[in-house]
Amino acid sequence: NGAGIAAPQVGRALAIAVVHVKDNPRYPYKPNVPLTIFVNPKLTMLTDETASIYEGCLSVPGVRGRVNRVMHVRVDAWDREGNPMSFETRGLTAGTYQHEFDHLEGRLFLDRVDDPQTLTTWPNYEAFHKASFEVEARAIVSQFGD
């Protein structure tokens, strides 16, 4: 029930990441993203506009925290057949790509949390933050799409 994974998360020193979201019950507000594999990706920020998003990570189970993510990015990479690909994405999906590509640079979402007071366990997130964040997340999707 993640949104993606990067090679370093499974012990491989390769610049490969995968993003895939399909009706994810853990993140019901996230738009679907078809299975996409990226080799040697480059991310270009296309705006200064950011949103504060609660994130978690398969590498840091049971913890959530707020991270500011840029809301419009371009992805340039190679697909798994070695063909170049380039596209733009916005909103929560842009945040998902940033999260996965951070792993390729040795970063976890914890490194991006501006306010450590937003760090919470998954049970506390569900009890105290989930409902209000889902409203925020749906507003981001409504505003930016993707």
Short mmCIF file of C-alpha atoms in Angstrom, two decimals:
data_model
loop_
_atom_site.label_atom_id
_atom_site.label_comp_id
_atom_site.label_asym_id
_atom_site.label_seq_id
_atom_site.Cartn_x
_atom_site.Cartn_y
_atom_site.Cartn_z
CA ASN A 1 0.00 0.00 0.00
CA GLY A 2 2.82 2.42 -0.79
CA ALA A 3 2.92 4.88 -3.67
CA GLY A 4 6.36 3.96 -4.94
CA ILE A 5 9.77 2.61 -4.06
CA ALA A 6 13.35 3.39 -5.03
CA ALA A 7 16.24 0.96 -5.53
CA PRO A 8 18.20 2.22 -2.49
CA GLN A 9 15.25 1.26 -0.27
CA VAL A 10 15.83 -2.38 -1.19
CA GLY A 11 19.59 -2.26 -0.90
CA ARG A 12 20.46 -1.52 -4.52
CA ALA A 13 22.79 1.37 -5.38
CA LEU A 14 20.98 2.14 -8.62
CA ALA A 15 19.18 5.28 -9.81
CA ILE A 16 15.89 3.48 -10.41
CA ALA A 17 12.53 4.31 -8.88
CA VAL A 18 8.97 3.11 -9.36
CA VAL A 19 5.73 5.02 -8.84
CA HIS A 20 2.35 3.29 -8.85
CA VAL A 21 -0.91 4.31 -7.20
CA LYS A 22 -4.11 2.37 -7.87
CA ASP A 23 -7.10 2.98 -5.61
CA ASN A 24 -4.80 2.87 -2.61
CA PRO A 25 -6.83 2.39 0.60
CA ARG A 26 -4.03 3.90 2.68
CA TYR A 27 -4.10 7.10 0.58
CA PRO A 28 -7.67 7.35 -0.74
CA TYR A 29 -7.09 10.99 -1.73
CA LYS A 30 -4.13 10.24 -4.03
CA PRO A 31 -4.87 10.20 -7.75
CA ASN A 32 -4.08 6.96 -9.54
CA VAL A 33 -0.72 6.77 -11.31
CA PRO A 34 0.01 3.90 -13.71
CA LEU A 35 3.03 1.72 -12.95
CA THR A 36 5.99 3.78 -14.12
CA ILE A 37 9.66 2.82 -13.84
CA PHE A 38 12.31 5.54 -14.01
CA VAL A 39 16.01 5.06 -14.70
CA ASN A 40 18.42 7.94 -13.98
CA PRO A 41 15.58 10.41 -13.44
CA LYS A 42 15.99 14.15 -13.28
CA LEU A 43 13.41 16.33 -11.59
CA THR A 44 12.94 19.98 -12.52
CA MET A 45 10.85 22.23 -10.30
CA LEU A 46 8.55 24.35 -12.50
CA THR A 47 7.06 26.62 -9.83
CA ASP A 48 7.83 28.04 -6.42
CA GLU A 49 4.35 27.10 -5.19
CA THR A 50 4.41 24.45 -2.48
CA ALA A 51 1.96 22.63 -0.26
CA SER A 52 2.47 21.04 3.13
CA ILE A 53 1.71 17.34 2.79
CA TYR A 54 1.64 14.61 5.43
CA GLU A 55 4.02 11.92 4.22
CA GLY A 56 5.13 8.54 5.41
CA CYS A 57 7.63 6.07 4.02
CA LEU A 58 8.00 2.31 3.71
CA SER A 59 11.56 2.81 5.02
CA VAL A 60 10.26 4.51 8.18
CA PRO A 61 7.21 2.42 9.09
CA GLY A 62 4.54 3.87 11.32
CA VAL A 63 5.67 7.52 11.20
CA ARG A 64 4.11 10.50 9.39
CA GLY A 65 5.16 14.14 9.15
CA ARG A 66 4.52 17.27 7.12
CA VAL A 67 6.79 18.04 4.17
CA ASN A 68 6.60 21.01 1.81
CA ARG A 69 6.52 19.78 -1.77
CA VAL A 70 6.62 21.75 -5.02
CA MET A 71 3.30 21.52 -6.85
CA HIS A 72 4.52 21.41 -10.48
CA VAL A 73 7.53 19.42 -11.70
CA ARG A 74 8.94 17.94 -14.89
CA VAL A 75 10.34 14.41 -14.90
CA ASP A 76 13.01 13.44 -17.43
CA ALA A 77 14.22 9.83 -17.32
CA TRP A 78 14.67 6.60 -19.24
CA ASP A 79 11.99 3.92 -19.10
CA ARG A 80 12.80 0.27 -18.41
CA GLU A 81 13.39 -0.37 -22.12
CA GLY A 82 15.92 2.47 -22.35
CA ASN A 83 13.60 4.92 -24.11
CA PRO A 84 13.66 8.55 -23.02
CA MET A 85 10.57 9.95 -21.35
CA SER A 86 9.61 13.40 -20.21
CA PHE A 87 6.40 14.69 -18.68
CA GLU A 88 5.03 17.25 -16.23
CA THR A 89 2.94 16.50 -13.18
CA ARG A 90 1.25 18.55 -10.49
CA GLY A 91 -0.20 18.38 -7.01
CA LEU A 92 0.10 15.30 -4.82
CA THR A 93 1.52 13.27 -7.69
CA ALA A 94 4.35 15.78 -8.05
CA GLY A 95 4.99 15.26 -4.34
CA THR A 96 5.11 11.49 -4.83
CA TYR A 97 7.80 11.80 -7.49
CA GLN A 98 9.82 14.15 -5.29
CA HIS A 99 9.57 11.68 -2.40
CA GLU A 100 10.80 8.73 -4.49
CA PHE A 101 13.55 10.68 -6.22
CA ASP A 102 14.77 11.95 -2.83
CA HIS A 103 15.65 8.33 -2.04
CA LEU A 104 17.99 8.30 -5.03
CA GLU A 105 19.91 11.14 -3.38
CA GLY A 106 20.01 9.43 0.01
CA ARG A 107 17.18 11.46 1.57
CA LEU A 108 14.18 10.37 3.58
CA PHE A 109 11.07 12.44 4.10
CA LEU A 110 12.32 12.98 7.67
CA ASP A 111 15.15 15.08 6.20
CA ARG A 112 12.52 17.39 4.66
CA VAL A 113 10.24 17.82 7.68
CA ASP A 114 10.47 21.53 8.57
CA ASP A 115 8.62 21.28 11.86
CA PRO A 116 9.44 18.18 13.92
CA GLN A 117 6.28 18.82 15.95
CA THR A 118 4.33 17.49 12.95
CA LEU A 119 5.94 14.05 13.34
CA THR A 120 3.43 11.54 14.58
CA THR A 121 2.85 7.82 14.76
CA TRP A 122 0.41 6.26 12.32
CA PRO A 123 -2.20 5.60 15.06
CA ASN A 124 -1.99 9.23 16.25
CA TYR A 125 -2.15 10.46 12.65
CA GLU A 126 -5.33 8.44 12.12
CA ALA A 127 -6.85 9.65 15.39
CA PHE A 128 -5.94 13.33 15.25
CA HIS A 129 -4.85 14.40 11.75
CA LYS A 130 -6.20 12.07 9.06
CA ALA A 131 -9.67 13.58 8.61
CA SER A 132 -8.48 17.18 8.33
CA PHE A 133 -5.52 16.27 6.11
CA GLU A 134 -7.75 14.32 3.73
CA VAL A 135 -9.81 17.50 3.29
CA GLU A 136 -6.58 19.43 2.55
CA ALA A 137 -5.34 16.72 0.19
CA ARG A 138 -8.59 16.66 -1.78
CA ALA A 139 -8.38 20.44 -2.11
CA ILE A 140 -4.83 20.10 -3.52
CA VAL A 141 -6.08 17.51 -6.02
CA SER A 142 -8.97 19.80 -6.95
CA GLN A 143 -6.64 22.76 -7.44
CA PHE A 144 -3.75 21.08 -9.23
CA GLY A 145 -5.15 17.86 -10.66
CA ASP A 146 -2.86 14.87 -11.04
#
